């Protein structure tokens, strides 16, 4: 619509309202000329009588630039959101739970808007996703996914990570090299430290999960499931835990490739929080921690022990 057309429409509105106010036109006729209902025309007349003829142009809805929205969170809540984000580095879903622990009840959308407004996160374009098949195992230890990665680069230590498919209980360690004897030693420690018996492990076809690792599994009576070649989604939960550790642990504490003790120290602290305090929003978790998920299963299934 051109600027000239808009001006003509505005002038027509003014002329019709004036004619109706002066008695030259009826309300029904004025509403018919402007293409609106009788009730809509009465609202337009009231606005003109209150604000003058400029009211026929309409006004932009919503808060003005000089006004604070009436439903905006208090400043101290926004500061609390920023402080928790800087402390834990988690997303809006988990921040809602952390804020609940502080006695602050806000929605996920509110948390996200605060993070965007304070430029702590960058909005991403929404992309259509293919439907995924969500699943979880039936009891703790039924299947533990294990994988390795190099979060600090090729020159840094190898991160070996394990996660229980049912409860999301995570275990991990760092070491230089990536040999099967190291993976076997990690498996032995994992069996001793896990709060549940391990029946099956799922790995990829890497050399670190052959030879000594396979022998150790046989000695411990643990079955091995090998993923199809080049199919990382078969180990989706442990792949996601890799990224979580990188973002919420190593990146935040500034881990260096040549400082193994520093990385191990913060990794052990993070896993303690991850398993007992950090709530999970994954399929079947319902906002519980891994420890709570295991405890709930034991309480409801006395025969498990």
CSV table of C-alpha atoms in Angstrom, one decimal:
chain,number,residue,atom,x,y,z
A,1,UNK,CA,0.0,0.0,0.0
A,2,UNK,CA,1.5,3.3,-1.1
A,3,UNK,CA,1.9,6.4,1.1
A,4,UNK,CA,-0.6,8.3,-1.0
A,5,UNK,CA,-3.3,5.6,-0.5
A,6,UNK,CA,-2.7,5.5,3.2
A,7,UNK,CA,-3.2,9.3,3.4
A,8,UNK,CA,-6.4,9.1,1.4
A,9,UNK,CA,-7.8,6.4,3.8
A,10,UNK,CA,-6.9,8.4,6.9
A,11,UNK,CA,-8.7,11.5,5.4
A,12,UNK,CA,-11.7,9.4,4.5
A,13,UNK,CA,-11.9,8.1,8.1
A,14,UNK,CA,-11.7,11.6,9.5
A,15,UNK,CA,-14.3,13.0,7.1
A,16,UNK,CA,-16.8,10.1,7.9
A,17,UNK,CA,-16.4,10.5,11.7
A,18,UNK,CA,-16.9,14.3,11.4
A,19,UNK,CA,-20.0,13.8,9.3
A,20,UNK,CA,-21.5,11.3,11.8
A,21,UNK,CA,-20.7,13.6,14.7
A,22,UNK,CA,-22.4,16.5,12.9
A,23,UNK,CA,-25.5,14.4,12.1
A,24,UNK,CA,-25.0,14.3,8.3
A,25,UNK,CA,-24.5,10.5,8.4
A,26,UNK,CA,-26.0,7.8,10.6
A,27,UNK,CA,-23.8,5.4,12.6
A,28,UNK,CA,-24.8,2.5,10.3
A,29,UNK,CA,-23.9,4.4,7.2
A,30,UNK,CA,-20.5,5.5,8.6
A,31,UNK,CA,-19.7,2.0,9.6
A,32,UNK,CA,-20.7,0.7,6.2
A,33,UNK,CA,-18.5,3.2,4.4
A,34,UNK,CA,-15.5,2.3,6.5
A,35,UNK,CA,-16.1,-1.4,6.3
A,36,UNK,CA,-16.4,-2.0,10.0
A,37,UNK,CA,-19.1,-3.1,12.4
A,38,UNK,CA,-21.4,-0.7,14.3
A,39,UNK,CA,-19.5,-1.6,17.6
A,40,UNK,CA,-16.2,-0.9,16.0
A,41,UNK,CA,-17.3,2.4,14.7
A,42,UNK,CA,-18.6,3.5,18.1
A,43,UNK,CA,-15.1,2.6,19.5
A,44,UNK,CA,-13.5,4.8,16.8
A,45,UNK,CA,-15.8,7.7,17.7
A,46,UNK,CA,-15.0,7.5,21.4
A,47,UNK,CA,-11.3,7.5,20.6
A,48,UNK,CA,-11.7,10.5,18.3
A,49,UNK,CA,-13.7,12.4,21.0
A,50,UNK,CA,-11.0,11.5,23.6
A,51,UNK,CA,-7.8,11.9,21.7
A,52,UNK,CA,-8.8,14.0,18.6
A,53,UNK,CA,-8.9,13.2,14.9
A,54,UNK,CA,-5.3,11.8,15.0
A,55,UNK,CA,-6.8,8.7,16.8
A,56,UNK,CA,-8.2,7.5,13.4
A,57,UNK,CA,-4.6,6.4,12.6
A,58,UNK,CA,-4.5,3.9,15.4
A,59,UNK,CA,-1.8,3.3,18.0
A,60,UNK,CA,0.8,0.6,18.3
A,61,UNK,CA,-0.1,-2.0,20.9
A,62,UNK,CA,2.2,-3.1,23.7
A,63,UNK,CA,4.6,-1.3,26.0
A,64,UNK,CA,6.2,1.9,24.8
A,65,UNK,CA,9.9,2.4,24.7
A,66,UNK,CA,9.8,4.6,27.8
A,67,UNK,CA,7.6,2.2,29.8
A,68,UNK,CA,8.6,-1.0,31.6
A,69,UNK,CA,6.3,-3.9,30.8
A,70,UNK,CA,4.0,-4.6,33.7
A,71,UNK,CA,4.7,-8.3,33.6
A,72,UNK,CA,8.5,-8.2,33.4
A,73,UNK,CA,10.5,-9.9,36.1
A,74,UNK,CA,12.1,-7.9,38.8
A,75,UNK,CA,15.7,-6.8,38.5
A,76,UNK,CA,16.9,-9.1,41.3
A,77,UNK,CA,15.4,-12.2,39.6
A,78,UNK,CA,17.2,-11.3,36.3
A,79,UNK,CA,20.4,-10.9,38.3
A,80,UNK,CA,19.9,-14.3,39.9
A,81,UNK,CA,19.3,-15.9,36.6
A,82,UNK,CA,22.5,-14.4,35.2
A,83,UNK,CA,24.5,-15.5,38.3
A,84,UNK,CA,23.2,-19.1,38.1
A,85,UNK,CA,24.0,-19.2,34.4
A,86,UNK,CA,27.5,-18.0,35.0
A,87,UNK,CA,28.0,-20.5,37.8
A,88,UNK,CA,26.6,-23.6,36.2
A,89,UNK,CA,26.4,-22.9,32.5
A,90,UNK,CA,23.2,-25.0,32.0
A,91,UNK,CA,20.3,-24.3,29.7
A,92,UNK,CA,16.9,-22.8,30.4
A,93,UNK,CA,15.3,-26.2,31.3
A,94,UNK,CA,17.7,-27.0,34.1
A,95,UNK,CA,17.9,-23.4,35.2
A,96,UNK,CA,14.1,-23.5,36.0
A,97,UNK,CA,14.8,-26.3,38.4
A,98,UNK,CA,17.8,-24.5,40.0
A,99,UNK,CA,15.7,-21.4,40.4
A,100,UNK,CA,13.0,-23.5,42.1
A,101,UNK,CA,15.6,-24.7,44.6
A,102,UNK,CA,16.1,-21.0,45.4
A,103,UNK,CA,12.4,-20.4,45.8
A,104,UNK,CA,11.9,-18.6,42.5
A,105,UNK,CA,9.2,-19.9,40.2
A,106,UNK,CA,9.4,-18.8,36.6
A,107,UNK,CA,8.7,-20.5,33.3
A,108,UNK,CA,11.3,-21.7,30.8
A,109,UNK,CA,10.3,-19.0,28.3
A,110,UNK,CA,10.9,-16.3,30.9
A,111,UNK,CA,14.4,-17.7,31.7
A,112,UNK,CA,15.2,-17.9,28.0
A,113,UNK,CA,14.1,-14.3,27.4
A,114,UNK,CA,16.2,-13.1,30.3
A,115,UNK,CA,19.3,-14.9,28.9
A,116,UNK,CA,18.7,-13.4,25.5
A,117,UNK,CA,18.0,-9.9,26.9
A,118,UNK,CA,21.3,-10.0,28.8
A,119,UNK,CA,23.1,-11.4,25.8
A,120,UNK,CA,24.1,-14.6,27.6
A,121,UNK,CA,22.8,-16.8,24.7
A,122,UNK,CA,22.3,-16.1,21.0
A,123,UNK,CA,18.8,-17.0,19.6
A,124,UNK,CA,19.0,-19.7,17.0
A,125,UNK,CA,16.8,-20.2,14.0
A,126,UNK,CA,14.3,-23.0,14.5
A,127,UNK,CA,14.9,-26.0,12.2
A,128,UNK,CA,12.5,-28.8,11.4
A,129,UNK,CA,13.7,-32.0,13.1
A,130,UNK,CA,12.9,-35.5,12.0
A,131,UNK,CA,10.9,-37.5,14.6
A,132,UNK,CA,13.2,-39.5,16.8
A,133,UNK,CA,12.7,-42.9,18.5
A,134,UNK,CA,13.0,-42.3,22.3
A,135,UNK,CA,13.7,-45.2,24.5
A,136,UNK,CA,15.2,-46.2,27.8
A,137,UNK,CA,16.3,-49.5,29.3
A,138,UNK,CA,14.2,-51.3,32.0
A,139,UNK,CA,16.5,-51.3,35.1
A,140,UNK,CA,19.9,-49.8,36.3
A,141,UNK,CA,22.9,-51.6,34.8
A,142,UNK,CA,21.0,-53.3,32.0
A,143,UNK,CA,23.1,-51.5,29.5
A,144,UNK,CA,26.0,-49.0,30.1
A,145,UNK,CA,27.3,-47.1,27.1
A,146,UNK,CA,31.1,-46.4,26.9
A,147,UNK,CA,33.0,-44.2,24.5
A,148,UNK,CA,36.1,-42.1,24.3
A,149,UNK,CA,36.8,-38.6,22.9
A,150,UNK,CA,39.5,-35.9,22.9
A,151,UNK,CA,37.8,-32.8,24.4
A,152,UNK,CA,41.0,-30.8,24.6
A,153,UNK,CA,42.4,-31.6,21.2
A,154,UNK,CA,44.8,-34.3,19.9
A,155,UNK,CA,47.6,-33.2,22.2
A,156,UNK,CA,45.4,-33.4,25.3
A,157,UNK,CA,44.2,-36.4,27.4
A,158,UNK,CA,41.6,-38.9,26.3
A,159,UNK,CA,38.3,-38.7,28.0
A,160,UNK,CA,36.6,-42.1,28.6
A,161,UNK,CA,33.0,-41.8,29.6
A,162,UNK,CA,30.3,-44.3,30.6
A,163,UNK,CA,26.6,-43.7,31.2
A,164,UNK,CA,23.9,-46.0,32.4
A,165,UNK,CA,21.1,-46.1,29.8
A,166,UNK,CA,18.3,-46.3,32.5
A,167,UNK,CA,19.4,-43.8,35.1
A,168,UNK,CA,21.9,-41.6,33.2
A,169,UNK,CA,24.4,-42.3,36.0
A,170,UNK,CA,27.7,-41.0,34.6
A,171,UNK,CA,31.3,-42.2,35.1
A,172,UNK,CA,34.4,-40.8,33.5
A,173,UNK,CA,38.2,-40.5,33.7
A,174,UNK,CA,41.1,-38.8,31.8
A,175,UNK,CA,44.4,-40.3,30.8
A,176,UNK,CA,47.1,-39.8,28.1
A,177,UNK,CA,46.9,-42.5,25.4
A,178,UNK,CA,44.0,-44.6,24.2
A,179,UNK,CA,44.9,-48.2,24.8
A,180,UNK,CA,42.8,-51.3,25.6
A,181,UNK,CA,44.5,-51.9,28.9
A,182,UNK,CA,43.5,-48.4,30.0
A,183,UNK,CA,39.9,-49.0,29.0
A,184,UNK,CA,40.0,-52.3,30.9
A,185,UNK,CA,41.3,-50.6,34.0
A,186,UNK,CA,38.5,-48.0,33.8
A,187,UNK,CA,36.0,-50.8,33.4
A,188,UNK,CA,37.2,-52.5,36.6
A,189,UNK,CA,37.0,-49.3,38.6
A,190,UNK,CA,33.6,-48.6,37.1
A,191,UNK,CA,32.3,-52.0,38.3
A,192,UNK,CA,33.5,-51.3,41.8
A,193,UNK,CA,32.2,-47.8,42.0
A,194,UNK,CA,28.8,-48.0,40.2
A,195,UNK,CA,25.8,-48.2,42.6
A,196,UNK,CA,24.3,-51.1,40.6
A,197,UNK,CA,25.5,-54.3,39.0
A,198,UNK,CA,26.5,-53.9,35.3
A,199,UNK,CA,25.1,-56.6,33.0
A,200,UNK,CA,26.0,-55.3,29.5
A,201,UNK,CA,28.2,-52.6,28.0
A,202,UNK,CA,27.8,-51.0,24.6
A,203,UNK,CA,30.8,-49.7,22.7
A,204,UNK,CA,31.9,-48.8,19.2
A,205,UNK,CA,34.5,-50.8,17.2
A,206,UNK,CA,37.5,-48.8,18.4
A,207,UNK,CA,40.8,-50.6,19.1
A,208,UNK,CA,40.6,-49.4,22.8
A,209,UNK,CA,37.6,-51.7,23.3
A,210,UNK,CA,39.3,-54.8,21.9
A,211,UNK,CA,41.9,-57.2,23.4
A,212,UNK,CA,42.4,-56.4,27.2
A,213,UNK,CA,39.0,-54.7,27.4
A,214,UNK,CA,37.2,-57.8,25.9
A,215,UNK,CA,39.2,-60.1,28.2
A,216,UNK,CA,38.2,-58.1,31.3
A,217,UNK,CA,34.5,-58.2,30.3
A,218,UNK,CA,34.7,-62.0,30.0
A,219,UNK,CA,36.3,-62.2,33.4
A,220,UNK,CA,33.7,-60.0,35.0
A,221,UNK,CA,30.8,-61.7,33.2
A,222,UNK,CA,29.8,-58.6,31.3
A,223,UNK,CA,28.3,-58.9,27.8
A,224,UNK,CA,29.5,-56.6,25.0
A,225,UNK,CA,27.3,-55.1,22.3
A,226,UNK,CA,29.2,-53.6,19.4
A,227,UNK,CA,27.6,-50.7,17.5
A,228,UNK,CA,27.3,-50.8,13.7
A,229,UNK,CA,30.3,-49.2,11.9
A,230,UNK,CA,29.9,-45.4,11.6
A,231,UNK,CA,26.7,-45.3,13.6
A,232,UNK,CA,27.3,-43.0,16.6
A,233,UNK,CA,23.6,-42.6,17.3
A,234,UNK,CA,23.6,-46.2,18.7
A,235,UNK,CA,25.7,-44.6,21.6
A,236,UNK,CA,23.6,-41.4,21.7
A,237,UNK,CA,23.5,-41.0,25.5
A,238,UNK,CA,27.2,-41.3,26.0
A,239,UNK,CA,27.9,-39.0,23.0
A,240,UNK,CA,25.6,-36.4,24.7
A,241,UNK,CA,27.4,-36.8,28.0
A,242,UNK,CA,30.7,-36.1,26.2
A,243,UNK,CA,29.3,-32.7,25.0
A,244,UNK,CA,27.8,-32.0,28.5
A,245,UNK,CA,31.2,-32.5,30.2
A,246,UNK,CA,33.0,-30.4,27.7
A,247,UNK,CA,30.5,-27.5,28.0
A,248,UNK,CA,29.6,-27.6,31.7
A,249,UNK,CA,33.0,-28.8,33.1
A,250,UNK,CA,36.2,-28.4,31.0
A,251,UNK,CA,35.2,-25.3,29.2
A,252,UNK,CA,34.0,-23.5,32.3
A,253,UNK,CA,37.1,-24.3,34.4
A,254,UNK,CA,39.6,-23.6,31.6
A,255,UNK,CA,41.1,-27.1,31.4
A,256,UNK,CA,44.5,-27.2,29.6
A,257,UNK,CA,45.7,-30.1,27.4
A,258,UNK,CA,48.9,-30.5,29.3
A,259,UNK,CA,47.4,-30.4,32.9
A,260,UNK,CA,46.0,-33.9,33.5
A,261,UNK,CA,45.6,-33.5,37.3
A,262,UNK,CA,43.7,-30.3,36.9
A,263,UNK,CA,41.2,-31.9,34.4
A,264,UNK,CA,40.8,-35.0,36.6
A,265,UNK,CA,40.1,-32.9,39.8
A,266,UNK,CA,37.3,-30.8,38.2
A,267,UNK,CA,35.9,-33.9,36.4
A,268,UNK,CA,35.5,-35.8,39.6
A,269,UNK,CA,33.8,-32.8,41.3
A,270,UNK,CA,31.5,-32.3,38.3
A,271,UNK,CA,30.5,-36.0,38.2
A,272,UNK,CA,29.6,-35.8,41.9
A,273,UNK,CA,27.2,-32.9,41.2
A,274,UNK,CA,26.0,-34.4,37.9
A,275,UNK,CA,24.9,-37.7,39.5
A,276,UNK,CA,23.4,-36.3,42.7
A,277,UNK,CA,22.3,-32.7,42.2
A,278,UNK,CA,21.8,-32.0,38.5
A,279,UNK,CA,18.2,-32.7,37.4
A,280,UNK,CA,17.8,-34.4,34.0
A,281,UNK,CA,15.1,-33.8,31.4
A,282,UNK,CA,15.8,-36.8,29.2
A,283,UNK,CA,13.3,-39.4,28.3
A,284,UNK,CA,12.0,-41.2,31.4
A,285,UNK,CA,13.9,-39.0,33.9
A,286,UNK,CA,11.1,-36.6,34.7
A,287,UNK,CA,13.3,-33.9,36.2
A,288,UNK,CA,15.0,-36.3,38.6
A,289,UNK,CA,18.7,-36.8,39.3
A,290,UNK,CA,20.4,-40.1,38.4
A,291,UNK,CA,20.6,-41.0,42.1
A,292,UNK,CA,16.8,-40.3,42.5
A,293,UNK,CA,16.0,-42.4,39.4
A,294,UNK,CA,17.9,-45.4,40.9
A,295,UNK,CA,16.4,-44.9,44.4
A,296,UNK,CA,12.9,-44.8,42.9
A,297,UNK,CA,13.5,-48.0,41.0
A,298,UNK,CA,14.8,-49.8,44.1
A,299,UNK,CA,11.9,-48.7,46.2
A,300,UNK,CA,9.3,-49.8,43.6
A,301,UNK,CA,11.1,-53.1,42.8
A,302,UNK,CA,12.2,-54.8,46.0
A,303,UNK,CA,13.3,-57.9,44.2
A,304,UNK,CA,16.0,-56.0,42.3
A,305,UNK,CA,18.4,-56.3,45.2
